[in-house]
Coordinates of C-alpha atoms and ligand atoms in Angstrom, one line a residue:
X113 CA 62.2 -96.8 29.1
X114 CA 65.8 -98.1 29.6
X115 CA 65.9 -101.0 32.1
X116 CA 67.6 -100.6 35.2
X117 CA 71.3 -100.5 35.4
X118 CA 73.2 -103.8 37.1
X119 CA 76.7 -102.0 37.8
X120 CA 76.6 -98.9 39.9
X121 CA 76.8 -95.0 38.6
X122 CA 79.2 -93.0 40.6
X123 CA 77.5 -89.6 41.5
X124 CA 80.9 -87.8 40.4
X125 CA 83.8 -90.1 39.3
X126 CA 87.0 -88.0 38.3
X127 CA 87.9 -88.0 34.7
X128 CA 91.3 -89.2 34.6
X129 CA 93.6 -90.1 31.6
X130 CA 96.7 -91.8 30.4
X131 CA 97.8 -87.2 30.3
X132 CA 96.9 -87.3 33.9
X133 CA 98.7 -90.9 35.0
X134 CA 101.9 -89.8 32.8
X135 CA 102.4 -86.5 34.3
X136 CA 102.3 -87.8 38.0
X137 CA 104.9 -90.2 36.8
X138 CA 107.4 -87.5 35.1
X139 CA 107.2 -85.9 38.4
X140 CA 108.0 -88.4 40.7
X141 CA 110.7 -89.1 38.4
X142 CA 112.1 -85.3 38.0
X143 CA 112.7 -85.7 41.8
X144 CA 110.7 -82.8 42.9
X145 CA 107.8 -84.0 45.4
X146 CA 106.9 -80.9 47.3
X147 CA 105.9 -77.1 46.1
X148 CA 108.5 -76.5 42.6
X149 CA 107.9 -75.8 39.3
X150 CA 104.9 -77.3 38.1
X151 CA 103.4 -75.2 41.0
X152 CA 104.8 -72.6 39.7
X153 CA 103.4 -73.0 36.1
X154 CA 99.9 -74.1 37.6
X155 CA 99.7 -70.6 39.3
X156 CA 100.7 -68.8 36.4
X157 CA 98.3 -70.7 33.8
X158 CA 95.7 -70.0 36.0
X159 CA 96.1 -66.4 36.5
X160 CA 96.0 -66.2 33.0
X161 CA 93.1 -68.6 32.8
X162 CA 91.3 -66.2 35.7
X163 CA 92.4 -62.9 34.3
X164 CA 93.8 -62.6 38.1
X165 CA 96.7 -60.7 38.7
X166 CA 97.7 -63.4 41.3
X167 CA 96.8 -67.0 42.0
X168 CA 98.6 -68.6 45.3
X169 CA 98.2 -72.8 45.2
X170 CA 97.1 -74.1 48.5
X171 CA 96.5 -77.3 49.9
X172 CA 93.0 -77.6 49.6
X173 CA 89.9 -74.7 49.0
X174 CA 89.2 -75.0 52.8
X175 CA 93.1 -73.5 53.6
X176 CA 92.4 -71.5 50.3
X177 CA 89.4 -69.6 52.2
X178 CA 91.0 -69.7 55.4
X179 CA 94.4 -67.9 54.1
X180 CA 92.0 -65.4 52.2
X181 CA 90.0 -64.6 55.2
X182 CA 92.9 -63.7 57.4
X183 CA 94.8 -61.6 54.3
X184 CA 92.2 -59.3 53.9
X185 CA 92.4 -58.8 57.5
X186 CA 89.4 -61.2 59.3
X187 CA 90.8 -61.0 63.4
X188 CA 89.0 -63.2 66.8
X189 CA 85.9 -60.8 67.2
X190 CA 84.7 -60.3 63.9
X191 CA 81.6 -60.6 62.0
X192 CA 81.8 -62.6 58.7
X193 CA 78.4 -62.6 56.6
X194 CA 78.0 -66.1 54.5
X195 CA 75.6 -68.4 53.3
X196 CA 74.3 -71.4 54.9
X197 CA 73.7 -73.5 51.6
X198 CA 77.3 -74.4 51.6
X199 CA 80.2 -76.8 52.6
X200 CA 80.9 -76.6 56.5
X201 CA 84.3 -75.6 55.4
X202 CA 83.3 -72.5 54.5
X203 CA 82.3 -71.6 57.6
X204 CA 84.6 -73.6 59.5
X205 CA 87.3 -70.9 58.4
X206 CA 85.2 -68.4 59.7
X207 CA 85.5 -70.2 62.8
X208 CA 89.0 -70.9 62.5
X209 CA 90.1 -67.3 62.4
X210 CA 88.4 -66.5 65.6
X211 CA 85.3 -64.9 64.1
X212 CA 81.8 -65.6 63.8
X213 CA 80.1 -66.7 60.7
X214 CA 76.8 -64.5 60.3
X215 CA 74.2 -67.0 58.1
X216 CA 72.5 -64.7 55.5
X217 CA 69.3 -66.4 53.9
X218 CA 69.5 -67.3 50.3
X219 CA 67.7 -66.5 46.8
X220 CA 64.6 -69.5 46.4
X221 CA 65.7 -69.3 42.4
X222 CA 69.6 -70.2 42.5
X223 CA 70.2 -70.9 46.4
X224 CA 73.2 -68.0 46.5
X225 CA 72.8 -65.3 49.4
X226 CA 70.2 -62.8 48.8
X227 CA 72.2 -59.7 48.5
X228 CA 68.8 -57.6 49.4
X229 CA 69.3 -59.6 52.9
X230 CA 72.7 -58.4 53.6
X231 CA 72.7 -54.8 54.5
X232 CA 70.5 -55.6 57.7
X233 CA 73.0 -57.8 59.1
X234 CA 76.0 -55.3 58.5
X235 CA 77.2 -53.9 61.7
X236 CA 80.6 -52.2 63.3
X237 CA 82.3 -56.0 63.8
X238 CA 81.4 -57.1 60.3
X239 CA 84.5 -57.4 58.3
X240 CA 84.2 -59.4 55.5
X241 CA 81.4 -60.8 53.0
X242 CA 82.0 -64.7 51.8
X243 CA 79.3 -65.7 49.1
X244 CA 79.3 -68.7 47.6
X245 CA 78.7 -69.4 43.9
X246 CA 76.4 -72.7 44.2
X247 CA 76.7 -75.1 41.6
X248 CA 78.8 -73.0 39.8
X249 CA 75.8 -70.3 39.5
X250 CA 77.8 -66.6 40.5
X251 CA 76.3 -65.1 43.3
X252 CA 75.0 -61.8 42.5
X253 CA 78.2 -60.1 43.0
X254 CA 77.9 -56.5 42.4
X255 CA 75.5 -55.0 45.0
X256 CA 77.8 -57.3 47.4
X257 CA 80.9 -55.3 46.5
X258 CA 78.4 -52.1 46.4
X259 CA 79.0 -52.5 50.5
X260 CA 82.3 -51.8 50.9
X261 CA 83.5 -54.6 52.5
X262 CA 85.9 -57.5 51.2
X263 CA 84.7 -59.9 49.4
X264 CA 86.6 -63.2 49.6
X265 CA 84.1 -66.0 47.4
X266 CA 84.2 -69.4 47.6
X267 CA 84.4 -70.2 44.3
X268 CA 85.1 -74.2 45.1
X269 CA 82.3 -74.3 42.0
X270 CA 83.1 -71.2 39.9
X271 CA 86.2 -72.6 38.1
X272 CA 84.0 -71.5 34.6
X273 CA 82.2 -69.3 36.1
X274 CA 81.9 -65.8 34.6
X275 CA 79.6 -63.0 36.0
X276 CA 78.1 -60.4 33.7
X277 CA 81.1 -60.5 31.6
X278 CA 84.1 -61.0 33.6
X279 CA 85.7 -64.1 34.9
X280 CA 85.5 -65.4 38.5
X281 CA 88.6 -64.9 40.0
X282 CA 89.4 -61.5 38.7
X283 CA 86.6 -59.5 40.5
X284 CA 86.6 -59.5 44.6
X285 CA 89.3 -58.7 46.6
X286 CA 90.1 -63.5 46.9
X287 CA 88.2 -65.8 45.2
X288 CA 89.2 -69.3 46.4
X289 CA 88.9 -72.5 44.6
X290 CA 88.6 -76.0 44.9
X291 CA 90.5 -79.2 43.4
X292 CA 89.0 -81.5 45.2
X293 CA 88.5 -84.9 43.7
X294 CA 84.9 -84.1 42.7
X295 CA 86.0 -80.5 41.0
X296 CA 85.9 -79.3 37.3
X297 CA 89.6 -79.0 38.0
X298 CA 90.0 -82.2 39.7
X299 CA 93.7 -83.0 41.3
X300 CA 92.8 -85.1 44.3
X301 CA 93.2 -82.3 47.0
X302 CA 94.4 -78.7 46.1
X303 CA 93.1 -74.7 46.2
X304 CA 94.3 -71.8 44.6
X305 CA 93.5 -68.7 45.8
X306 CA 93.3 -65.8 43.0
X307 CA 93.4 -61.9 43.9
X308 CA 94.1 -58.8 42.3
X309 CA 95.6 -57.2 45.6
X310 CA 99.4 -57.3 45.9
X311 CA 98.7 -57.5 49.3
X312 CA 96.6 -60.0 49.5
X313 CA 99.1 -62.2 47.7
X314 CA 101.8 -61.6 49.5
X315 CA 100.3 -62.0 53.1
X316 CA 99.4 -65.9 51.6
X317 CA 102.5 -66.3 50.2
X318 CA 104.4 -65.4 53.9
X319 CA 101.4 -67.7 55.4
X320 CA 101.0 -71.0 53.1
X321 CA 104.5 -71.9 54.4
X322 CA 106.5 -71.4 57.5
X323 CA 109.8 -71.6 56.4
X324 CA 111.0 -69.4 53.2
X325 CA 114.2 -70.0 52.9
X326 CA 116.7 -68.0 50.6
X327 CA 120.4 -70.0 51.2
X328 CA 121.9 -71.1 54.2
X329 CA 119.7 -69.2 56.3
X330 CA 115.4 -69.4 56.8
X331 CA 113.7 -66.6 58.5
X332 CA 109.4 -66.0 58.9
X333 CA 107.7 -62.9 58.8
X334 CA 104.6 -64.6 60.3
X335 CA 103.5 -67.8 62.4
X336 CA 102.6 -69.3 59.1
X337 CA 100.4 -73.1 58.1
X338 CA 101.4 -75.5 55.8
X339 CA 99.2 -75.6 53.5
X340 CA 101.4 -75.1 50.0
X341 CA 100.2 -78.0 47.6
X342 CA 102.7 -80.7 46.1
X343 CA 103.8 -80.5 42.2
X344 CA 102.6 -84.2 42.1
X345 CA 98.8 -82.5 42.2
X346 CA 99.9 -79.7 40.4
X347 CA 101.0 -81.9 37.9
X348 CA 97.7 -83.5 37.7
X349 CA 95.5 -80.2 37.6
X350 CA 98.1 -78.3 34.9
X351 CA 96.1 -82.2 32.7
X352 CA 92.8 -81.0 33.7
X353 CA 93.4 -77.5 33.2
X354 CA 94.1 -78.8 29.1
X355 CA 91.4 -80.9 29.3
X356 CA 88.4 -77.7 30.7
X357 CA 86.7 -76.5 28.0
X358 CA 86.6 -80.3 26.7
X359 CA 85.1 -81.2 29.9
X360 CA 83.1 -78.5 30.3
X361 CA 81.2 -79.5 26.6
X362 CA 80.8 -82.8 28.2
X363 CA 78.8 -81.4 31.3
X364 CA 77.1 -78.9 29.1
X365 CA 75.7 -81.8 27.0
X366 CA 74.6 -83.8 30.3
X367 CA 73.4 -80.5 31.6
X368 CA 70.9 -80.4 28.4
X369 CA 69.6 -84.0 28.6
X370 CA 68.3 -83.5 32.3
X371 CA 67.1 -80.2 31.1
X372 CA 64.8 -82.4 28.3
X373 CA 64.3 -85.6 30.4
X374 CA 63.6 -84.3 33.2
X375 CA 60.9 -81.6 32.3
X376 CA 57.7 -82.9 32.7
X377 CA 58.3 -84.3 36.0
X378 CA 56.0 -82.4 38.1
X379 CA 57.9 -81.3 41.4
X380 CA 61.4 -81.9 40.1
X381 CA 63.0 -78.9 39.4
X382 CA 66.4 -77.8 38.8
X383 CA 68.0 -74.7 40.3
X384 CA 67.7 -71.2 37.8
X385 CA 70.5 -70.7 35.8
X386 CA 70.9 -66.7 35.1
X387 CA 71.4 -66.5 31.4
X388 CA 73.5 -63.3 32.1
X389 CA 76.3 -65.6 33.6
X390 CA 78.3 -68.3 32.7
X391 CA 77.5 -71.3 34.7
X392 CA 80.6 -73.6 35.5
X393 CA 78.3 -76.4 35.0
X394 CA 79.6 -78.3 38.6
X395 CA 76.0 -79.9 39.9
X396 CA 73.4 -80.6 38.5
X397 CA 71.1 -80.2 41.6
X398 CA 67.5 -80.2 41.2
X399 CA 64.4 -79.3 44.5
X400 CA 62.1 -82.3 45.1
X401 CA 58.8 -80.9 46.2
X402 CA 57.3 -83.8 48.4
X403 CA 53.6 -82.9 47.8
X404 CA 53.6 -82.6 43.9
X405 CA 56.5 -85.1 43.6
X406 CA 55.0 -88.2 45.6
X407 CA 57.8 -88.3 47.6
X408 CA 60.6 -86.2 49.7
X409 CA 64.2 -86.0 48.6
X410 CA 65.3 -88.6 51.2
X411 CA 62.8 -91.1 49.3
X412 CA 64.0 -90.5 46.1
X413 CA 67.8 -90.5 46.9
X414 CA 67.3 -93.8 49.0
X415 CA 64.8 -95.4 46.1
X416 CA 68.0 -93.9 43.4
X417 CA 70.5 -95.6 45.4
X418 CA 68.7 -98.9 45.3
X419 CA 68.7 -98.4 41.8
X420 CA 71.9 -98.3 41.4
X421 CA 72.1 -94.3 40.6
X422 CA 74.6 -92.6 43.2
X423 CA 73.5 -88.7 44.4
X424 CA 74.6 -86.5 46.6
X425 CA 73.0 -83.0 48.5
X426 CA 74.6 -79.8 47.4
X427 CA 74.0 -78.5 50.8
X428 CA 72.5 -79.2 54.4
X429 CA 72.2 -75.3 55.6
X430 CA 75.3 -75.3 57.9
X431 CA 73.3 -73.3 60.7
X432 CA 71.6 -76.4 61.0
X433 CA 74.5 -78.9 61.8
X434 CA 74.8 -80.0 65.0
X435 CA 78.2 -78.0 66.0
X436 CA 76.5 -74.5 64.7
X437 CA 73.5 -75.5 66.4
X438 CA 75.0 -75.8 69.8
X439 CA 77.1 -72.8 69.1
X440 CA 74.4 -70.5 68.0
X441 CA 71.3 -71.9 69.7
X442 CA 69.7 -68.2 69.2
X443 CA 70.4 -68.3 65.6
X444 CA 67.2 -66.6 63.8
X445 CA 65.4 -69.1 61.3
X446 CA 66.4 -69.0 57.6
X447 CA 63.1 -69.9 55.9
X448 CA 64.7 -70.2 52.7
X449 CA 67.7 -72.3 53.2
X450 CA 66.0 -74.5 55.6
X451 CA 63.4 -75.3 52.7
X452 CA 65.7 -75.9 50.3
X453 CA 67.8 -77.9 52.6
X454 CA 65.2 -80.5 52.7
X455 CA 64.8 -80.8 48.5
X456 CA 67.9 -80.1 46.9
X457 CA 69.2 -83.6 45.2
X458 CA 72.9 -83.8 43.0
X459 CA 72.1 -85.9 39.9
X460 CA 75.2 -88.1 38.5
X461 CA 77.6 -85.3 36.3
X462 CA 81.1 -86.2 35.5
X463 CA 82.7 -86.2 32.4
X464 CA 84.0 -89.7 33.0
X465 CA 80.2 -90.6 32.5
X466 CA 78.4 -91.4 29.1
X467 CA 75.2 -90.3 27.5
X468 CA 73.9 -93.5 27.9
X469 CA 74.7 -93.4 32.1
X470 CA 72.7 -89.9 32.5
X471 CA 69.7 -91.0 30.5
X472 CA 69.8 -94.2 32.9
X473 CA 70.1 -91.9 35.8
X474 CA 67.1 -89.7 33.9
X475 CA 64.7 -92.7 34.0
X476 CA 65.5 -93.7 36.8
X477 CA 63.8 -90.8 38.3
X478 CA 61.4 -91.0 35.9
X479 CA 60.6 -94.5 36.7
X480 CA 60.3 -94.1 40.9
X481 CA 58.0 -90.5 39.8
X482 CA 55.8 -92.4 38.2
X483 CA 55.8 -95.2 41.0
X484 CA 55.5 -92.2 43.6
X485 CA 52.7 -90.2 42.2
X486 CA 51.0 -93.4 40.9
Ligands
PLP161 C1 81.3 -74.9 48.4 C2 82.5 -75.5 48.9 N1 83.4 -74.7 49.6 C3 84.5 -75.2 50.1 C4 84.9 -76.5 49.8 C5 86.2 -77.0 50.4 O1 87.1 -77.4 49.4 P1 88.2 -78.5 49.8 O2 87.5 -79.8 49.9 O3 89.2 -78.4 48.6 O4 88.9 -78.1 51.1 C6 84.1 -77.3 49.1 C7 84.3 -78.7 48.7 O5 85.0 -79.5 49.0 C8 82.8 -76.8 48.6 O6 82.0 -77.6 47.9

């Protein structure tokens, strides 16, 4: 067994390059800061990267969901139905629009809403469904759309993803993603929403900006945000969006060695991976179970950390947090979530790490499950 590392691993460092450094630089020096062309060109190479008929860059997946929400129609007094084993964001939005996020429980195998779960909380005020692809895992999408409701995914994960056969992106009515920092298209902050409906598009279009001016004059067809993203980002992502399949090989490979290294670790389990789908590959999350494992997530992450190995958890169940809580005292228990809530543990997984970090992070835990179940 490797010895223990004496410099820190990040749990998800961006991968930036000399590409990514140069192309913020051309920007700042073409003069154009704000919303322009490499905006533009980000939109359209991911439309065609999506098979979307539309993609609408935001200033982060959280405005991206939020925008999405109200286009396909979400008003104060509705009922949106998500899942808890997510970013608050995601219902924040929910929120944000004046409606009220309905927690559906999730699948034990993959942590996505349990589609079987949904029709039961479908009433009159429900008005829109908002799965979330964990991981980068797709939901199981079609008996969702079977419902007849919009869909609008949070596919902060799903960059790759690709559901029996066709792409996230070009399937619900929005799918909204993520460049976040810690994102397979990483650009610091960003979103792009991507949606077949004309509609759709052009209700985010009128809303991402307030002013849309055409000469001397400026007019707004709506009380709009400001949530457009700059071309200095844009510039960044259009690097990483050369750089995703490379990437994505990377991940795949780091993937596999915690697939091997990991496997006879009684009670450390990753999350199932549907062989039917493509998995974007985001987290590599695995379920700590306390009695076989010797020890409870929080153990292991605090025992990682003093080993130098950073983690995150990929999610607390939102319903939980304290702001839901108080909200929704009389929310009904979700026996899934809640369990997973309290084992799911984000190994290391970047493509700015080596081999050599995630077998370190690999014995690592195999060193404190040893120690714990000694
Ligand atoms: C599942 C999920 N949804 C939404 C978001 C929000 O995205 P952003 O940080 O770009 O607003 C994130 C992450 O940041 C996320 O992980």
């Amino acid at each position: 067994m490797r010895p223990p590392r004496s410099t820190r691993l990040g749990f998800q460092p961006p991968a930036i390059g000399e590409e990514e450094i140069a192309a913020v630089t051309e920007t700042l020096r073409s003069g154009w800061l704000t919303t322009g062309p490499r905006t533009a060109l980000l939109e359209e190479r991911m439309a065609s990267y999506l098979d979307a008929e539309h993609v609408l860059a935001v200033a982060s997946g959280t405005a991206a969901l939020h925008l999405a929400l109200l286009a396909v129609g979400v008003q104060p007094g509705d009922e949106v139905i998500t899942s808890p084993i997510t970013w608050p964001a995601t219902a924040n939005v929910i929120e944000h629009c004046g409606a009220t996020p309905i927690f559906c429980d999730v699948r034990d195998t993959d942590l996505n809403i349990d589609p079987a779960l949904i029709p039961a909380l479908v009433n009159e005020r429900t008005r829109a469904i908002l799965p979330v692809h964990l991981a980068g895992q797709p939901a199981d999408l079609d008996p969702i759309s079977a419902l007849g409701l919009p869909v609008v995914e949070d596919a902060a994960h799903a960059a790759e993803s690709v559901y029996r056969g066709r792409k996230i992106g070009a399937i619900s009515d929005a799918s909204c993603f993520s460049l976040y920092a810690t994102k397979n298209i990483a650009a610091g902050e960003g979103g792009l929403v991507a949606t077949n409906r004309d509609d759709v598009a052009e209700a985010i279009r009128n809303m991402r900006l307030t002013r849309r001016g055409d000469g001397s004059h400026y007019d707004q067809v709506t009380a709009g945000f400001k949530a457009n993203l700059s071309d200095v980002l844009a510039a960044i992502a259009l690097v990483q969006l050369d750089r995703i399949d490379a990437h994505a090989l990377i991940r795949q490979r780091q993937f596999d060695l915690y697939d091997v290294g990991l496997a006879d670790l009684d009670g450390i389990t990753p999350l199932v991976r549907d062989p039917r789908d493509v998995h974007a590959l985001h987290l590599y999350v695995v379920r700590i179970d306390a009695a076989r494992a010797g020890a409870d997530r929080d153990a292991y992450q605090r025992a990682l950390a003093d080993e130098l190995i950073g983690t995150s958890i990929h999610f607390l169940p939102v319903h939980k947090l304290t702001w839901f809580r108080d909200r929704y005292p009389a929310q009904p228990p979700l026996a899934v979530a809640e369990h997973a809530g309290r084992e799911v543990l984000s190994l290391p997984l970047s493509p700015a790490h080596s081999d050599d970090d995630i077998l370190d992070a690999i014995d690592a835990v195999s060193r404190l499950h040893e120690r714990f179940t000694a």
